[in-house]
Short mmCIF file of C-alpha atoms and ligand atoms in Angstrom, two decimals:
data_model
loop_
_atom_site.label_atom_id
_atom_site.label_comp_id
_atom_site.label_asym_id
_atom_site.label_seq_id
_atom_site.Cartn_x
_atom_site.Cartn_y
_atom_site.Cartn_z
CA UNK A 1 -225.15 -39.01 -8.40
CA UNK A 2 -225.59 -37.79 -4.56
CA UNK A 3 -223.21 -36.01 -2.56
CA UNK A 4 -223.31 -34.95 1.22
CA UNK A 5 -223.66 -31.50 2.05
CA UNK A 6 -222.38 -31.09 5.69
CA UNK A 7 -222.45 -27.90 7.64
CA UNK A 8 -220.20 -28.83 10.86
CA UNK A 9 -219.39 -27.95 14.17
CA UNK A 10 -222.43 -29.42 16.32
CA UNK A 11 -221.65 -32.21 19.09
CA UNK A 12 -222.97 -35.23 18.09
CA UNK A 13 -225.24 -36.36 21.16
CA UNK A 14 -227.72 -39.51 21.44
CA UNK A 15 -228.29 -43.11 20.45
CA UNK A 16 -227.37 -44.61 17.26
CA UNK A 17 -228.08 -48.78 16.58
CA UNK A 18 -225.04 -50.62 15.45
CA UNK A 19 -225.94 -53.57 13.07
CA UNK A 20 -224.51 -56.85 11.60
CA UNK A 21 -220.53 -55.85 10.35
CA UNK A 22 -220.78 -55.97 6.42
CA UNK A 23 -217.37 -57.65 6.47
CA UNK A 24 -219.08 -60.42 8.37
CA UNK A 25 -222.53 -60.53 6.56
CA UNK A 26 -220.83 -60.65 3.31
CA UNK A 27 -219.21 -64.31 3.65
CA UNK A 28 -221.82 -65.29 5.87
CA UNK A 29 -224.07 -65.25 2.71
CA UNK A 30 -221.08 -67.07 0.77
CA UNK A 31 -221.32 -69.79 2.88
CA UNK A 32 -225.32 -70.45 2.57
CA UNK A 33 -223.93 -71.54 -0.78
CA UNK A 34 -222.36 -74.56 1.04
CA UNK A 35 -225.90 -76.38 1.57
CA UNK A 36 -229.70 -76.69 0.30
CA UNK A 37 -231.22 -76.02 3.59
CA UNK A 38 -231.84 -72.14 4.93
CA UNK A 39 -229.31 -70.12 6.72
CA UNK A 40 -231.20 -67.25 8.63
CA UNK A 41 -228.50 -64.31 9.23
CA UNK A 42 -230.11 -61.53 11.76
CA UNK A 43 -228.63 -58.14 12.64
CA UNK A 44 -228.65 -57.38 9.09
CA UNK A 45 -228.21 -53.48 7.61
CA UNK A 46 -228.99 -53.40 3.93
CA UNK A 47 -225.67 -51.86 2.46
CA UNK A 48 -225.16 -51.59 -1.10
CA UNK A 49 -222.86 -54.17 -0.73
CA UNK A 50 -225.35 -56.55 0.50
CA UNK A 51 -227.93 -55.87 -1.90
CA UNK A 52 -224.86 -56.51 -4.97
CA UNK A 53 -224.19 -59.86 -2.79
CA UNK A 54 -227.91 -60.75 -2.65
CA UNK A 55 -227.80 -59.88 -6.41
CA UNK A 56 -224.97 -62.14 -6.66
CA UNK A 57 -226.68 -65.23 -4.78
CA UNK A 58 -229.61 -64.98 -7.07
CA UNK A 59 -228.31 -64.76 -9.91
CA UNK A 60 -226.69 -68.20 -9.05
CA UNK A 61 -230.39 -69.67 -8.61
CA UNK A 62 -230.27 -69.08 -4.87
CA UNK A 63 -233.67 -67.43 -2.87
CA UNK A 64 -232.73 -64.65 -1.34
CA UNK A 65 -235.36 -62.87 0.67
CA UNK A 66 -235.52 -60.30 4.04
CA UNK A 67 -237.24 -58.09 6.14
CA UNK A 68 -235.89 -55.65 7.84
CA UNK A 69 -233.61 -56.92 10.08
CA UNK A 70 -233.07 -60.58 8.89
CA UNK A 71 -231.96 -62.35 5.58
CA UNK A 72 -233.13 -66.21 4.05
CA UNK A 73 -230.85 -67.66 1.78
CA UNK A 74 -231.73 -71.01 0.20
CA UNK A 75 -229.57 -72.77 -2.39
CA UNK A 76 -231.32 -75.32 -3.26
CA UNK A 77 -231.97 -74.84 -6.67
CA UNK A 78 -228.46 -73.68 -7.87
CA UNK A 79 -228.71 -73.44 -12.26
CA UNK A 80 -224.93 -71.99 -13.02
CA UNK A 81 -221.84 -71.70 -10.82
CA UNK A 82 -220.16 -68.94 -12.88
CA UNK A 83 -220.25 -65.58 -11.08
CA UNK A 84 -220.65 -63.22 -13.35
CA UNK A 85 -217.92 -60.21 -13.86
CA UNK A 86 -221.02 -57.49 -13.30
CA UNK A 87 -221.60 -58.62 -9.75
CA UNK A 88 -217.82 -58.88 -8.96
CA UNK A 89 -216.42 -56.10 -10.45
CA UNK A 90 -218.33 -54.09 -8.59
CA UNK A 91 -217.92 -55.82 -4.83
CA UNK A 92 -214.19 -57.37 -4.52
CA UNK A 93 -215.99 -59.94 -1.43
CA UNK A 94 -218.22 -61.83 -4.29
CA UNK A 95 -215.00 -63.23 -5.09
CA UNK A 96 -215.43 -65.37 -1.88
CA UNK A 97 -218.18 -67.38 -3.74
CA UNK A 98 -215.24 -69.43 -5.27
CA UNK A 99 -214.31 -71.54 -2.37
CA UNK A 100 -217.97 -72.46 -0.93
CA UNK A 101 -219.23 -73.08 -5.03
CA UNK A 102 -215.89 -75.18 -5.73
CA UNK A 103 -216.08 -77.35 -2.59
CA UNK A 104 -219.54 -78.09 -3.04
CA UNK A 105 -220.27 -78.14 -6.98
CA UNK A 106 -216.76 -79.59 -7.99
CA UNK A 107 -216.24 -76.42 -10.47
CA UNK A 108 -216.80 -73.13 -10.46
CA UNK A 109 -215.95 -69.61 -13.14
CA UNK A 110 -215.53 -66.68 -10.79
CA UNK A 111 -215.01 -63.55 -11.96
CA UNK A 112 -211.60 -61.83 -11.12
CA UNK A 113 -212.48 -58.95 -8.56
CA UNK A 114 -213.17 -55.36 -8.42
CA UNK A 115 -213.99 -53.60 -5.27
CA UNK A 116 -211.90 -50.13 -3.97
CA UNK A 117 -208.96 -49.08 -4.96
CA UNK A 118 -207.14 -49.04 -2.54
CA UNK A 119 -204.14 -51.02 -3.67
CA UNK A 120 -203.18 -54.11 -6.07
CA UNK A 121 -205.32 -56.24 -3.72
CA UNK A 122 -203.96 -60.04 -5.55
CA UNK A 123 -205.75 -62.95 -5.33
CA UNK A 124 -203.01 -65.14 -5.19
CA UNK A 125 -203.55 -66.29 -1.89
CA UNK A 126 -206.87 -67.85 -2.84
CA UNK A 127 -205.81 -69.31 -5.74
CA UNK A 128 -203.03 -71.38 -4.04
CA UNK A 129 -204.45 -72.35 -1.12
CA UNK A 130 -207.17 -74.58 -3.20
CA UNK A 131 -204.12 -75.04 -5.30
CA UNK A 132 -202.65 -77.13 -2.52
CA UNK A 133 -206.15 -78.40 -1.98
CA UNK A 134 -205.89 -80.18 -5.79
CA UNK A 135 -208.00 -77.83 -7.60
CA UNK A 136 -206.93 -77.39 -11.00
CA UNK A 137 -207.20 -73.23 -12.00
CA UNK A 138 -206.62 -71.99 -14.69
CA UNK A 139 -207.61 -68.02 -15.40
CA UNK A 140 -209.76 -67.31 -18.84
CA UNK A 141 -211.12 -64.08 -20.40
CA UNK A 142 -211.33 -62.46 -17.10
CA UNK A 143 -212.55 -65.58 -14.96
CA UNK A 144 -210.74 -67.95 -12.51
CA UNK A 145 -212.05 -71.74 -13.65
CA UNK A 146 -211.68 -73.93 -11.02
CA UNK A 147 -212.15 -77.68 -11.03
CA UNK A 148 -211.94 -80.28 -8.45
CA UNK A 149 -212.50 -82.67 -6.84
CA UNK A 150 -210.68 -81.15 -3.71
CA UNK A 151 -208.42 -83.20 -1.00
CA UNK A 152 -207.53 -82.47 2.37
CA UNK A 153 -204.55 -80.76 2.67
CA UNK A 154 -201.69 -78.29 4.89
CA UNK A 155 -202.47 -74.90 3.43
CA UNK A 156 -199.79 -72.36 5.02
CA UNK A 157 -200.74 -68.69 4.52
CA UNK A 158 -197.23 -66.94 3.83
CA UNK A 159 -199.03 -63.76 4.58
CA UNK A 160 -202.56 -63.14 6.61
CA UNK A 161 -204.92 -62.70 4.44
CA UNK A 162 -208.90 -61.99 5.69
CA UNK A 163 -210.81 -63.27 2.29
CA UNK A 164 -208.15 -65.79 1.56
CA UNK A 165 -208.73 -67.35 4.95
CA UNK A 166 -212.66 -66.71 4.52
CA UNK A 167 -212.29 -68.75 1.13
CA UNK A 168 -209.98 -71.96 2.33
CA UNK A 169 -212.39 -71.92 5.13
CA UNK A 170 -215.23 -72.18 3.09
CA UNK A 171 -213.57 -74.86 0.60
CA UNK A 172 -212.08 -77.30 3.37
CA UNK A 173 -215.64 -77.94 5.40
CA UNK A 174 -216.99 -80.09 2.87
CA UNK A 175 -213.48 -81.74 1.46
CA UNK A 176 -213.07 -85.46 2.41
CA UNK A 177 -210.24 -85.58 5.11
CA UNK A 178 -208.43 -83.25 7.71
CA UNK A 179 -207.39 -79.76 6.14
CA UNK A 180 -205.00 -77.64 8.05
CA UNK A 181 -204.86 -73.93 7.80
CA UNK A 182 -201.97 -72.83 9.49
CA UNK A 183 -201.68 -68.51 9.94
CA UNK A 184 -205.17 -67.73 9.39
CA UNK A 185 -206.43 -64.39 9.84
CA UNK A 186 -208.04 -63.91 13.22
CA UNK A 187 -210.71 -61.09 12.79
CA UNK A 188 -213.73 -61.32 14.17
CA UNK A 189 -215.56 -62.10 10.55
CA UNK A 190 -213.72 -64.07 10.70
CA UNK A 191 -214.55 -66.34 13.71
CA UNK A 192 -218.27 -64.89 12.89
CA UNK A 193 -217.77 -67.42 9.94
CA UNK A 194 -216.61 -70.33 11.68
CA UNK A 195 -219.05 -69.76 14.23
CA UNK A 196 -221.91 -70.07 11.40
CA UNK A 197 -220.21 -73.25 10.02
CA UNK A 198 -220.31 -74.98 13.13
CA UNK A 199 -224.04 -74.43 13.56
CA UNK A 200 -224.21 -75.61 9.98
CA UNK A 201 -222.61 -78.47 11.08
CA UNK A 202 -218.83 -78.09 10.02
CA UNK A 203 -216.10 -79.75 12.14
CA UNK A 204 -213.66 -77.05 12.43
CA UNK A 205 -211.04 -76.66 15.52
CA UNK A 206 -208.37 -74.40 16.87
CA UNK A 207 -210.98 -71.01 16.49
CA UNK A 208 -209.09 -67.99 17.21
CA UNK A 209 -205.78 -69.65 17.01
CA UNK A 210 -203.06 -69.63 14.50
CA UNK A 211 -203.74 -72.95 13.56
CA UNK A 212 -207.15 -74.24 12.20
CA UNK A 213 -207.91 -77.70 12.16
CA UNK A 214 -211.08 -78.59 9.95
CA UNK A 215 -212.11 -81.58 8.86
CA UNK A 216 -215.09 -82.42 5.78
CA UNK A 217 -218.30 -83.85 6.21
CA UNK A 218 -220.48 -84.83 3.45
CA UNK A 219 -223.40 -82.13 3.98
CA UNK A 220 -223.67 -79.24 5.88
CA UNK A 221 -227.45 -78.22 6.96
CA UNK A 222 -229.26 -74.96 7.66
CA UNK A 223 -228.25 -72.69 10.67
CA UNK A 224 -229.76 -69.26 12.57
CA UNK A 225 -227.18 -66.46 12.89
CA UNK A 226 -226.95 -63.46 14.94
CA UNK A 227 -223.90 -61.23 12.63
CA UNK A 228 -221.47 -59.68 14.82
CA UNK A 229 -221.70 -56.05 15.05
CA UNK A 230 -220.05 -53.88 12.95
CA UNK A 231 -217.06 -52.72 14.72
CA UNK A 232 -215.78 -49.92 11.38
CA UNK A 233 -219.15 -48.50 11.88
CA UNK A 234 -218.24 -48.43 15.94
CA UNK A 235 -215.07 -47.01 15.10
CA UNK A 236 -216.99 -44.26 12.77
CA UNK A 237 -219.15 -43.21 15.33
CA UNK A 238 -216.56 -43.38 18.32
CA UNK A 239 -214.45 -40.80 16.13
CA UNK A 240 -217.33 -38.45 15.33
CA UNK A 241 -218.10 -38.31 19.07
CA UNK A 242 -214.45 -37.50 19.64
CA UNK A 243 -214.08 -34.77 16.52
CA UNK A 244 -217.55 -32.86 17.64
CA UNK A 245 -216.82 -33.42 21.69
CA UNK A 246 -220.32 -35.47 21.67
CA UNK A 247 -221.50 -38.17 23.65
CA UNK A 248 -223.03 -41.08 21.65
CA UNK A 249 -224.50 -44.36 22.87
CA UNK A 250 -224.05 -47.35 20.42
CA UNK A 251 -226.56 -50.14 21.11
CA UNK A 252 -225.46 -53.79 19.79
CA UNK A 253 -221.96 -52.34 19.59
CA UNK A 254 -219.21 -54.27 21.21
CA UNK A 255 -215.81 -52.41 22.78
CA UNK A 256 -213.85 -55.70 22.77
CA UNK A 257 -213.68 -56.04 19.04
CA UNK A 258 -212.71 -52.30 18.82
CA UNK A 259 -209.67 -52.39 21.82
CA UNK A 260 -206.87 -51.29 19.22
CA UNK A 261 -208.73 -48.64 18.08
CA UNK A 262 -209.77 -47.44 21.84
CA UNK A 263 -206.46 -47.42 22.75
CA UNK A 264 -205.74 -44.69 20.75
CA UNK A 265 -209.04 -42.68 21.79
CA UNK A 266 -208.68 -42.73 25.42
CA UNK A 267 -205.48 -40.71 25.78
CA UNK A 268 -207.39 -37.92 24.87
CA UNK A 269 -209.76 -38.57 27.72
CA UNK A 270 -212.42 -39.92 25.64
CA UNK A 271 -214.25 -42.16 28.09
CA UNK A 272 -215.23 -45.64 26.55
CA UNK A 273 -217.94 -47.12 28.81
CA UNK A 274 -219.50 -50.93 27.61
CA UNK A 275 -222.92 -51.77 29.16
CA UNK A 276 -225.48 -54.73 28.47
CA UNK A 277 -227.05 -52.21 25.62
CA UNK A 278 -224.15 -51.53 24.20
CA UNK A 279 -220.79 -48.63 23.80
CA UNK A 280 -221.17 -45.35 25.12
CA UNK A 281 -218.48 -42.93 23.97
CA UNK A 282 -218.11 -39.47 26.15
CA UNK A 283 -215.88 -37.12 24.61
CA UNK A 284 -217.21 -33.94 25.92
CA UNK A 285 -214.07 -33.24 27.95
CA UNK A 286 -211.84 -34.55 25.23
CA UNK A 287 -208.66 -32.89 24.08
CA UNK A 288 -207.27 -34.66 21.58
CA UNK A 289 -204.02 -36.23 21.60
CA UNK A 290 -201.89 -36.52 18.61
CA UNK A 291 -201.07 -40.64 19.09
CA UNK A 292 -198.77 -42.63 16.24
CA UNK A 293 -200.98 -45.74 13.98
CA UNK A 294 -199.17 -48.27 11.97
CA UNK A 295 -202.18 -50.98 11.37
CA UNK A 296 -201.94 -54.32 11.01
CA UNK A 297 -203.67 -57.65 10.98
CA UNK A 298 -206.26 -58.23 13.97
CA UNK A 299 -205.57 -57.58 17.15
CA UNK A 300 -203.81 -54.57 15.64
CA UNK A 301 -205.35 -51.46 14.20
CA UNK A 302 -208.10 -52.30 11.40
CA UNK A 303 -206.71 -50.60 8.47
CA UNK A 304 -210.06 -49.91 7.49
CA UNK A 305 -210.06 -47.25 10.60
CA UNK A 306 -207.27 -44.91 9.98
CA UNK A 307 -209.50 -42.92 7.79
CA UNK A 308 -210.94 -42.30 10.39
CA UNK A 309 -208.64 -41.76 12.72
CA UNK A 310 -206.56 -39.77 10.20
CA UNK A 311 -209.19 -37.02 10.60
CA UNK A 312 -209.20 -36.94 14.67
CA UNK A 313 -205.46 -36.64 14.40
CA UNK A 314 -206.12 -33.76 11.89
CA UNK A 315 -207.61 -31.89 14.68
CA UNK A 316 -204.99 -33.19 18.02
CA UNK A 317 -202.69 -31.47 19.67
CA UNK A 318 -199.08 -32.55 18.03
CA UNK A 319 -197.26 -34.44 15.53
CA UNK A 320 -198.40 -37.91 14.73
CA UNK A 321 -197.03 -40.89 11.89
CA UNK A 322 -199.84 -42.81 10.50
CA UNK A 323 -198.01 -46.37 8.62
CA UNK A 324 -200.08 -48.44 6.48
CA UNK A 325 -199.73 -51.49 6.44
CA UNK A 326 -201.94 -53.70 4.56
CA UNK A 327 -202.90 -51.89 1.30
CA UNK A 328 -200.48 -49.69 -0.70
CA UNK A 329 -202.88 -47.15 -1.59
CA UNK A 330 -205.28 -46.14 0.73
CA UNK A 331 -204.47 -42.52 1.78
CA UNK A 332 -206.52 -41.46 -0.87
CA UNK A 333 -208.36 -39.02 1.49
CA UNK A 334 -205.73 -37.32 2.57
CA UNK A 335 -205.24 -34.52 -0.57
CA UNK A 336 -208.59 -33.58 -0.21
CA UNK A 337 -208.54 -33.37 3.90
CA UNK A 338 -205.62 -30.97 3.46
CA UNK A 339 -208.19 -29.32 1.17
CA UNK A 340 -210.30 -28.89 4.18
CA UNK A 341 -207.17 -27.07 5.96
CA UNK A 342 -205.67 -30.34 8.01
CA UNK A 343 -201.57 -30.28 7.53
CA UNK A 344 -200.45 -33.82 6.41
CA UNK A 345 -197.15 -34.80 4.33
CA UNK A 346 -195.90 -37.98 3.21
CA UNK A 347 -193.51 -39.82 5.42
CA UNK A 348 -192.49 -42.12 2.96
CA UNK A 349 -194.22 -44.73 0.71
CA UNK A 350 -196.44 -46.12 3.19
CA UNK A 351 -196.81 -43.65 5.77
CA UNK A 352 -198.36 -39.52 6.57
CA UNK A 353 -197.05 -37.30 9.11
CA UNK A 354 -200.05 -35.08 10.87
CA UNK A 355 -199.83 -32.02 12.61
CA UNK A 356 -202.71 -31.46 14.24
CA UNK A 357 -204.48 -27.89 13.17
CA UNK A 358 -207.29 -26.07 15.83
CA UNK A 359 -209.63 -26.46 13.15
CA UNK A 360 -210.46 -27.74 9.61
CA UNK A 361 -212.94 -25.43 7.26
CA UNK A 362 -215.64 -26.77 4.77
CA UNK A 363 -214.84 -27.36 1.14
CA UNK A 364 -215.99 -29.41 -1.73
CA UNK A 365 -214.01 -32.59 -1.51
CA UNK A 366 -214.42 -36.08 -3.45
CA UNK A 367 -214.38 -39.44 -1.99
CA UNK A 368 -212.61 -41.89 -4.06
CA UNK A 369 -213.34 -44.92 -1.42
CA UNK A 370 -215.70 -46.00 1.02
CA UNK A 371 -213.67 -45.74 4.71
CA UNK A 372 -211.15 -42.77 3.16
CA UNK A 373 -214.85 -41.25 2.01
CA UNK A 374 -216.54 -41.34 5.69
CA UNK A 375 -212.70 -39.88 6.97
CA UNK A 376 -213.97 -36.37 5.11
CA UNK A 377 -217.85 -37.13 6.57
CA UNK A 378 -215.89 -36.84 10.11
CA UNK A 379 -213.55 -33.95 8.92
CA UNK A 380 -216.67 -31.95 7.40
CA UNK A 381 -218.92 -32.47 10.86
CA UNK A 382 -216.25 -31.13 12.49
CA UNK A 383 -215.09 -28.59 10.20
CA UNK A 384 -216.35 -24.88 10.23
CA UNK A 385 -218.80 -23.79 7.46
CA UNK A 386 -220.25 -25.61 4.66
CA UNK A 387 -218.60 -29.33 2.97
CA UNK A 388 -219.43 -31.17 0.49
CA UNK A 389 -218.85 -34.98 0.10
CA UNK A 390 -219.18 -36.21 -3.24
CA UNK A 391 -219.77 -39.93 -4.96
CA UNK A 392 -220.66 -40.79 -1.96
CA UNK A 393 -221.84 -44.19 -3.57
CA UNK A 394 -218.45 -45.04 -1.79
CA UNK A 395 -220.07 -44.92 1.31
CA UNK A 396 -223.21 -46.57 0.81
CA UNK A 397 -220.93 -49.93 -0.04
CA UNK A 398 -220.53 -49.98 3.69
CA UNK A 399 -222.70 -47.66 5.70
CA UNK A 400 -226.97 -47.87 5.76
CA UNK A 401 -228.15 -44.56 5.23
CA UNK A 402 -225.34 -43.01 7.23
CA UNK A 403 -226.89 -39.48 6.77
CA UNK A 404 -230.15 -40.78 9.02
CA UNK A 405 -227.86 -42.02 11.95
CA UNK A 406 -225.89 -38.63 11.73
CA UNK A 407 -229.42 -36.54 11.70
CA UNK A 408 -230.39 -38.27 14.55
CA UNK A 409 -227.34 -37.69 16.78
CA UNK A 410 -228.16 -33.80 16.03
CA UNK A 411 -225.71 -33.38 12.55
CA UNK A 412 -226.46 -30.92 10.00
CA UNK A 413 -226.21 -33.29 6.63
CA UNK A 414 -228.52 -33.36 3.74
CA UNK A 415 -228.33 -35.87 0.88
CA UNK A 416 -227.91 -33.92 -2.30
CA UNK A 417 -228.12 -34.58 -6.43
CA UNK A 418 -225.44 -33.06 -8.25
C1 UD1 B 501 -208.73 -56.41 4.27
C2 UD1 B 501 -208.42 -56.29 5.75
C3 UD1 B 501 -209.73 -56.40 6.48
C4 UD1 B 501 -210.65 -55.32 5.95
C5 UD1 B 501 -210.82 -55.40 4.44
C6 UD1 B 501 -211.63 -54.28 3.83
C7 UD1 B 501 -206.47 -57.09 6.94
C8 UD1 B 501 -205.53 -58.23 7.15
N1 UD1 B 501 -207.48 -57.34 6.11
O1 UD1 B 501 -209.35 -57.65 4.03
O2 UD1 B 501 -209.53 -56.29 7.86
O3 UD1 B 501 -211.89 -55.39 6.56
O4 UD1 B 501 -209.55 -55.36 3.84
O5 UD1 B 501 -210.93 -53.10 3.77
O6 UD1 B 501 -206.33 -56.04 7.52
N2 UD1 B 501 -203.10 -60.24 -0.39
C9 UD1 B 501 -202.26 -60.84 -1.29
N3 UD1 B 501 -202.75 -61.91 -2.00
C10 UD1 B 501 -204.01 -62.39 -1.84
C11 UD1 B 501 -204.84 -61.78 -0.90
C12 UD1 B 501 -204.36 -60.69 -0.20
O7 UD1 B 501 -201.12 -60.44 -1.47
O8 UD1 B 501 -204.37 -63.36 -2.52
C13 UD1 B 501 -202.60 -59.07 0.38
C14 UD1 B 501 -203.44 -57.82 0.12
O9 UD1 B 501 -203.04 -57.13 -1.04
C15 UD1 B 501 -203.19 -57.05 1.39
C16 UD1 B 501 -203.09 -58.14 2.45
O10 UD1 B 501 -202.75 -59.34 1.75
O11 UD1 B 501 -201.97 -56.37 1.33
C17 UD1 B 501 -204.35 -58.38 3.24
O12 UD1 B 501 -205.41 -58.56 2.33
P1 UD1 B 501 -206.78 -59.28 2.71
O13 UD1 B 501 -206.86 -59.47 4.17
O14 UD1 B 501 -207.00 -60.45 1.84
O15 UD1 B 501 -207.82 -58.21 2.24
P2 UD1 B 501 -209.32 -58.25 2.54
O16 UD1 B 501 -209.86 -59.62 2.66
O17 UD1 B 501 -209.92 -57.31 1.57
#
């Protein structure tokens, strides 16, 4: 295994690239499933995740093939629709293959999901929605069958849910009729994936409303796809600006998908600048300000940034309540950041209370998920002395070589076997 070894306390200063959001890339390649002709996806980073997706896809019968920045994916040739428990257990998004592989195959065995563990994370959701849709489940040794055929139908989302939406999505473009998808989620994946669809020819209406209207065609064709950037990644390298008082420029990155999260950055005069290359974040004159989170669906905070944020307010002046919202377990981090010297208690089930301490100090800490992991890569670049991060396999899920970005902006971090 590798671990991080850290030693903190330099500003982080210079240009870093922002690519494709792995939220986004991941159903993206679900939904090349959908037809036998190409989809070209662009702005790609090669995360673990992708690479266990890419695994997935051919291990379905699809091509899957890239250079650097771009991915092919041709399904054409499709020999099984059952996705196999190694490839989903490991990566809770290859559960996503069930709507696109249902809808266009008329049955499907998926796998019932792994991923982090960062709560129960059902998939209840899912299974309804094509419920409604007339798909017959039923859930054996481990798998989720579903059969079809599939009719248009209302599909109400009692609560929002990013891969059930994803997944009904997926389903409803190729079922005869008008399907209705009323409280979708509205993240920008999420509109990244109807945006693909409707290059691949899907009739779907309403985008970034609360109501989507889609109605099936018989075949979807091949489309070219710019991924949105990755706005966690922004998020990451906004916050290690702010913890190190750096100043970093993020080309491709985009400040309008990452407003919630700004908000709480520019109290502490943190200066969030957007130009035609991208998001420049000056926080050499910061002081940071201790600033109360509670996220929530999109437009709110991203849950998968108050990690990060749970570090900066580590290190701010005050008291601040951090509420989570979306998952029941995901402040896994935290024991091992007051490890590193931060003062945090539990305010209740779903929510920390942080007073902010001058400084953290370097210590050996664990990560036990991927965003709660790069919350102690932040808390050790800041920290004084020497940290280090282990299983940081966590990370790679979601980051591309995260230590070469950091080198770059001037960080002391070394990847290390242990
Ligand atoms: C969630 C986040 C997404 C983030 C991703 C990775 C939200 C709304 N979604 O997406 O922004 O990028 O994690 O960390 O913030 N749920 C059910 N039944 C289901 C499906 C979900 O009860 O069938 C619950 C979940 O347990 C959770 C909530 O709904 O409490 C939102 O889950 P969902 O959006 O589906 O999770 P992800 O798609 O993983």
């Amino acid at each position: 295994m590798y671990a991080f070894k850290i030693t903190g306390g330099r500003p982080l200063n210079g240009t870093v690239p922002i690519k494709g959001a792995k939220n986004a890339i991941l159903p993206l390649m679900a939904a090349a499933l959908l037809t036998d002709e190409p989809v070209i996806l662009h702005n790609i980073s090669y995360l673990s995740d992708v690479i266990t997706m890419s695994g997935l896809l051919a291990s379905l019968g699809a091509s899957v093939t890239h250079t650097p920045d771009t991915l092919v994916i041709q399904a054409n040739q499709i020999t099984t629709t059952t996705a196999a428990y190694e490839y989903v257990s490991k990566m809770r998004a290859s559960f996503w293959v069930l709507g696109p592989l249902l809808a266009r195959f008329g049955e499907t065995r998926v796998s019932l999901p792994g991923g982090c563990a960062i709560g129960a994370r059902p998939v209840d959701l899912y299974i309804k929605a094509l419920e409604t849709m007339g798909a017959n489940i039923t859930i054996e040794n481990g798998y989720v069958h579903a059969r079809g055929p599939l009719h248009a139908a209302d599909v109400f989302f009692p609560k929002i849910s990013v891969g059930a939406t994803h997944n009904t999505i997926m389903a409803a473009v190729l079922t005869p009729g008008t399907t209705i998808i009323h409280n979708p989620a509205l993240e920008p994946e999420v509109i990244d994936l109807i945006t693909l669809l409707q290059k691949m020819g899907a009739d779907i209406r309403g985008i970034g409303t609360k109501t989507l209207t889609i109605t099936g065609v018989s075949k979807l064709h091949g489309a070219i796809h710019t991924v949105v950037p990755d706005r966690i990644e922004t998020a990451t390298f906004a916050v290690a600006a702010a913890v190190t008082k750096g100043n970093i420029m993020m080309t491709g990155a985009r400040l309008d998908l990452l407003e919630a999260v700004a908000d709480t950055l520019r109290p502490s005069g943190i200066i969030l600048t957007q130009t035609d290359q991208g998001l420049r974040v000056d926080a050499t004159h910061a002081v940071l300000k201790s600033i109360p989170i509670t996220t929530a669906e999109y437009p709110g905070f991203p849950t998968d940034a108050q990690s990060l944020l749970t570090t900066l307010l580590s290190l701010a002046d005050g008291k601040a309540l951090v509420t989570e919202h979306i998952f029941e377990n995901r402040f896994m981090h935290v024991p091992e950041l007051v490890r590193m010297g931060a003062r945090i208690q539990a305010a209740g089930n779903q929510s920390v209370l942080i007073t902010g301490v001058p400084e953290l100090s370097g210590a050996i800490v664990t990560a036990s998920d991927l965003r709660g992991g790069v919350g102690l890569v932040l808390a050790a670049l800041a920290a004084r002395g020497e940290s280090i991060v282990q299983r940081i396999y966590h990370i790679d899920r979601g980051y591309d070589h995260l230590e070469d970005k950091l080198i770059a902006l001037g960080a002391n971090i070394e990847r290390i076997p242990y």
